[in-house]
């Protein structure tokens, strides 16, 4: 072990963190590394420290920042795909997975969440109390990274982004100080954290608006790819009317499992008020010849929905997304390129052992108006030219070499082709959702000049020594985003 590693470990022990400090070979260290979903994130840091409280996060930050030349990482759920975004090789990882406290204040009606919880656990506890928050849609995603990246949820069309429902952040800054950020205390930091990711400090508590937990009507219909055109037409029509029907939710999911020859298209449908077969979803329900049984649609809690819908994540993964305007021809182009991607992978991977996915979901301009009514955020979707679609493509392969030489280039080629086609018919949109970005993308550059300037100013004010720009290398850094005259 290097002298720098030994010094950092010694400082963490002197800070009183010895009982939550783990090094290679220890059972907790090995289990924590094994729990990381993307294999490429299993980097084996010099040590992992697992704070149990905000005060222990502060102690850890002070100890690590005072170790000259040391770099560190911060992990909530460890679900982000960009390499080094939640772990580090030559450095120390602050793992927040023990910080899972969830409380409800009867007077303020706020739910307070620590960052280490997974959304399935949050919903389980809240649903038992008849409550909900605007949170994630996949059970194993961590609270922390999801919320500081913005947060796509089942409720965007009604409530805005998940970050729009946060009324206060508790934050450990780079000097170890603990501050609150809300509309009246550190309001600039409060705004920057609503989509600004890990650029200012470590959020140790999110105080969120609560709402009544309603049962939802939901299910997934699976179709052969021959139904593609009818599904796309129904989806475009649904999205064009979604702002007027904010309690219905649909996303499309093209899936090609390992070892299979072809892919299917799943339509994930929900009515968040529990209304069966609602009119806005009828065009999907009328599509004939599903592979699945439509009788499987049921009324459930949101917790039950999440436990039924788990996206497996293993092997070496690459996910990447673009944004385009709502248009049927662009979606058909994407479907055709998805088949090209599968063909490329078949030729390059003789045993056919890979997984390919393409997910399509809406990004509406009306969400910006909801955000503005709650004080705004820094995501910049008010600059979108029209209602849009996020097209997210992912692959899983058996080795890092296959991911880098075959999988990632194939995904990038697909998205580049779709982007080029959309631009050629004036249906492009220059915006990226940070939580879906991967290495080589720069989401902050798409947030708009005003937001980029704000984020840079806030980072310089609250982290003048650039700890979260240089000493925490993972994730997306506002220092790398160019200042622009316009979007």
Coordinates of N, CA, C and O in Angstrom, one line a residue, residues 54 110 112-113 143-144 146-151 161-173 178-183 185-197 200-208 376-378:
X54 N -24.4 12.6 9.2 CA -23.8 13.8 8.6 C -22.5 14.2 9.2 O -21.5 14.6 8.6
X110 N -43.2 17.0 5.5 CA -42.0 16.8 4.7 C -41.5 15.4 5.0 O -41.5 15.0 6.2
X112 N -38.1 13.3 5.0 CA -36.6 13.5 5.0 C -35.9 12.2 4.7 O -36.2 11.2 5.4
X113 N -35.1 12.2 3.7 CA -34.4 11.0 3.3 C -32.9 11.2 3.3 O -32.4 12.2 2.8
X143 N -31.0 7.0 -3.6 CA -31.7 8.3 -3.5 C -30.7 9.4 -3.9 O -31.1 10.3 -4.6
X144 N -29.5 9.4 -3.4 CA -28.6 10.6 -3.5 C -28.3 11.0 -5.0 O -28.6 12.1 -5.4
X146 N -29.6 10.0 -7.8 CA -30.8 10.3 -8.6 C -31.3 11.7 -8.4 O -31.6 12.4 -9.3
X147 N -31.4 12.1 -7.1 CA -32.0 13.4 -6.8 C -31.1 14.6 -7.3 O -31.6 15.6 -7.8
X148 N -29.8 14.5 -7.1 CA -29.0 15.6 -7.5 C -28.8 15.7 -9.0 O -28.3 16.7 -9.5
X149 N -29.2 14.7 -9.7 CA -29.2 14.7 -11.2 C -30.4 15.2 -11.8 O -30.5 15.3 -13.0
X150 N -31.5 15.4 -11.0 CA -32.8 15.9 -11.5 C -33.9 15.0 -11.1 O -34.8 15.4 -10.4
X151 N -33.9 13.8 -11.7 CA -34.9 12.8 -11.2 C -36.1 12.7 -12.1 O -37.1 13.4 -12.0
X161 N -39.9 17.7 -12.1 CA -38.8 16.8 -11.7 C -38.8 16.5 -10.3 O -39.3 17.2 -9.4
X162 N -38.2 15.4 -9.9 CA -38.1 15.0 -8.5 C -37.4 16.1 -7.7 O -37.8 16.4 -6.6
X163 N -36.4 16.7 -8.3 CA -35.7 17.8 -7.5 C -36.5 19.0 -7.3 O -36.3 19.8 -6.3
X164 N -37.6 19.2 -8.1 CA -38.5 20.3 -7.8 C -39.3 20.2 -6.6 O -39.9 21.1 -6.1
X165 N -39.4 18.9 -6.0 CA -40.2 18.7 -4.8 C -39.3 18.7 -3.5 O -39.8 18.5 -2.5
X166 N -38.0 19.1 -3.7 CA -37.1 19.2 -2.5 C -37.2 20.6 -2.0 O -37.0 21.6 -2.8
X167 N -37.4 20.7 -0.7 CA -37.5 22.1 -0.1 C -36.3 22.4 0.7 O -36.1 23.6 1.1
X168 N -35.4 21.4 1.0 CA -34.2 21.7 1.8 C -33.2 20.6 1.5 O -33.6 19.4 1.5
X169 N -32.0 21.0 1.4 CA -30.8 20.1 1.4 C -29.9 20.3 2.6 O -29.7 21.5 3.0
X170 N -29.5 19.2 3.2 CA -28.4 19.3 4.2 C -27.1 18.9 3.5 O -27.1 17.8 2.8
X171 N -26.1 19.7 3.5 CA -24.9 19.5 2.7 C -23.6 19.6 3.5 O -23.5 20.5 4.3
X172 N -22.7 18.7 3.2 CA -21.4 18.8 3.8 C -20.5 19.4 2.7 O -20.3 18.8 1.6
X173 N -20.0 20.6 2.9 CA -19.1 21.3 2.0 C -17.7 20.7 2.0 O -17.3 19.9 2.9
X178 N -21.1 22.0 7.7 CA -22.5 21.4 7.4 C -23.4 22.6 7.3 O -23.5 23.5 8.2
X179 N -24.1 22.7 6.1 CA -25.0 23.8 5.9 C -26.3 23.3 5.4 O -26.5 22.2 4.9
X180 N -27.3 24.2 5.5 CA -28.6 23.9 4.9 C -28.8 24.8 3.7 O -28.2 25.9 3.6
X181 N -29.5 24.3 2.7 CA -29.8 25.0 1.5 C -31.2 25.0 1.1 O -31.8 23.9 0.9
X182 N -31.9 26.1 1.1 CA -33.3 26.2 0.8 C -33.6 27.6 0.2 O -32.7 28.3 -0.1
X183 N -34.8 28.0 0.1 CA -35.2 29.2 -0.6 C -34.7 30.5 0.2 O -34.5 31.5 -0.4
X185 N -32.1 30.2 3.0 CA -30.7 30.0 3.4 C -29.9 29.4 2.3 O -30.2 28.3 1.8
X186 N -28.8 30.1 1.9 CA -28.0 29.6 0.8 C -28.9 29.3 -0.4 O -28.8 28.2 -1.0
X187 N -29.7 30.3 -0.8 CA -30.6 30.0 -2.0 C -29.9 29.7 -3.3 O -30.5 29.0 -4.1
X188 N -28.7 30.3 -3.5 CA -28.0 30.0 -4.7 C -27.6 28.5 -4.8 O -27.6 27.8 -5.8
X189 N -27.1 28.0 -3.6 CA -26.7 26.6 -3.5 C -27.9 25.7 -3.7 O -27.9 24.6 -4.4
X190 N -29.0 26.1 -3.1 CA -30.3 25.4 -3.2 C -30.7 25.2 -4.7 O -31.0 24.1 -5.1
X191 N -30.6 26.2 -5.4 CA -31.0 26.2 -6.9 C -30.0 25.3 -7.6 O -30.4 24.5 -8.4
X192 N -28.7 25.5 -7.4 CA -27.7 24.7 -8.1 C -27.8 23.2 -7.9 O -27.5 22.4 -8.7
X193 N -28.2 22.8 -6.7 CA -28.3 21.4 -6.3 C -29.5 20.7 -7.1 O -29.6 19.5 -7.1
X194 N -30.4 21.5 -7.6 CA -31.6 21.0 -8.3 C -31.2 20.6 -9.8 O -31.6 21.3 -10.7
X195 N -30.3 19.7 -9.9 CA -29.8 19.2 -11.2 C -28.3 19.4 -11.3 O -27.8 18.9 -12.4
X196 N -27.6 20.0 -10.4 CA -26.2 20.3 -10.5 C -25.2 19.2 -10.2 O -24.0 19.3 -10.3
X197 N -25.7 18.1 -9.7 CA -25.0 16.9 -9.4 C -23.9 17.1 -8.3 O -24.0 18.1 -7.5
X200 N -20.7 20.6 -5.6 CA -20.7 21.6 -4.5 C -20.4 21.0 -3.2 O -20.0 21.7 -2.3
X201 N -20.8 19.8 -2.9 CA -20.7 19.2 -1.6 C -21.4 17.8 -1.6 O -21.9 17.4 -2.7
X202 N -21.5 17.2 -0.5 CA -22.2 15.9 -0.4 C -23.5 16.2 0.3 O -23.5 16.6 1.5
X203 N -24.6 15.9 -0.3 CA -25.9 16.0 0.3 C -26.1 14.9 1.2 O -26.1 13.7 0.8
X204 N -26.4 15.2 2.5 CA -26.7 14.1 3.5 C -28.1 14.0 3.9 O -28.4 13.1 4.7
X205 N -28.9 14.9 3.5 CA -30.4 14.8 3.8 C -31.2 15.6 2.8 O -30.8 16.7 2.4
X206 N -32.2 15.0 2.3 CA -33.2 15.7 1.3 C -34.5 15.8 2.1 O -35.1 14.8 2.5
X207 N -35.0 17.0 2.2 CA -36.4 17.2 2.8 C -37.3 17.5 1.6 O -37.2 18.5 0.9
X208 N -38.2 16.5 1.4 CA -39.1 16.5 0.2 C -40.6 16.7 0.5 O -41.0 16.2 1.6
X376 N -37.9 26.9 -9.7 CA -37.0 26.6 -10.8 C -35.9 25.6 -10.5 O -35.8 25.2 -9.3
X377 N -35.2 25.1 -11.5 CA -34.0 24.3 -11.4 C -33.0 24.7 -12.4 O -33.2 25.7 -13.1
X378 N -31.9 23.9 -12.6 CA -30.9 24.3 -13.5 C -30.8 23.4 -14.7 O -29.9 23.5 -15.5

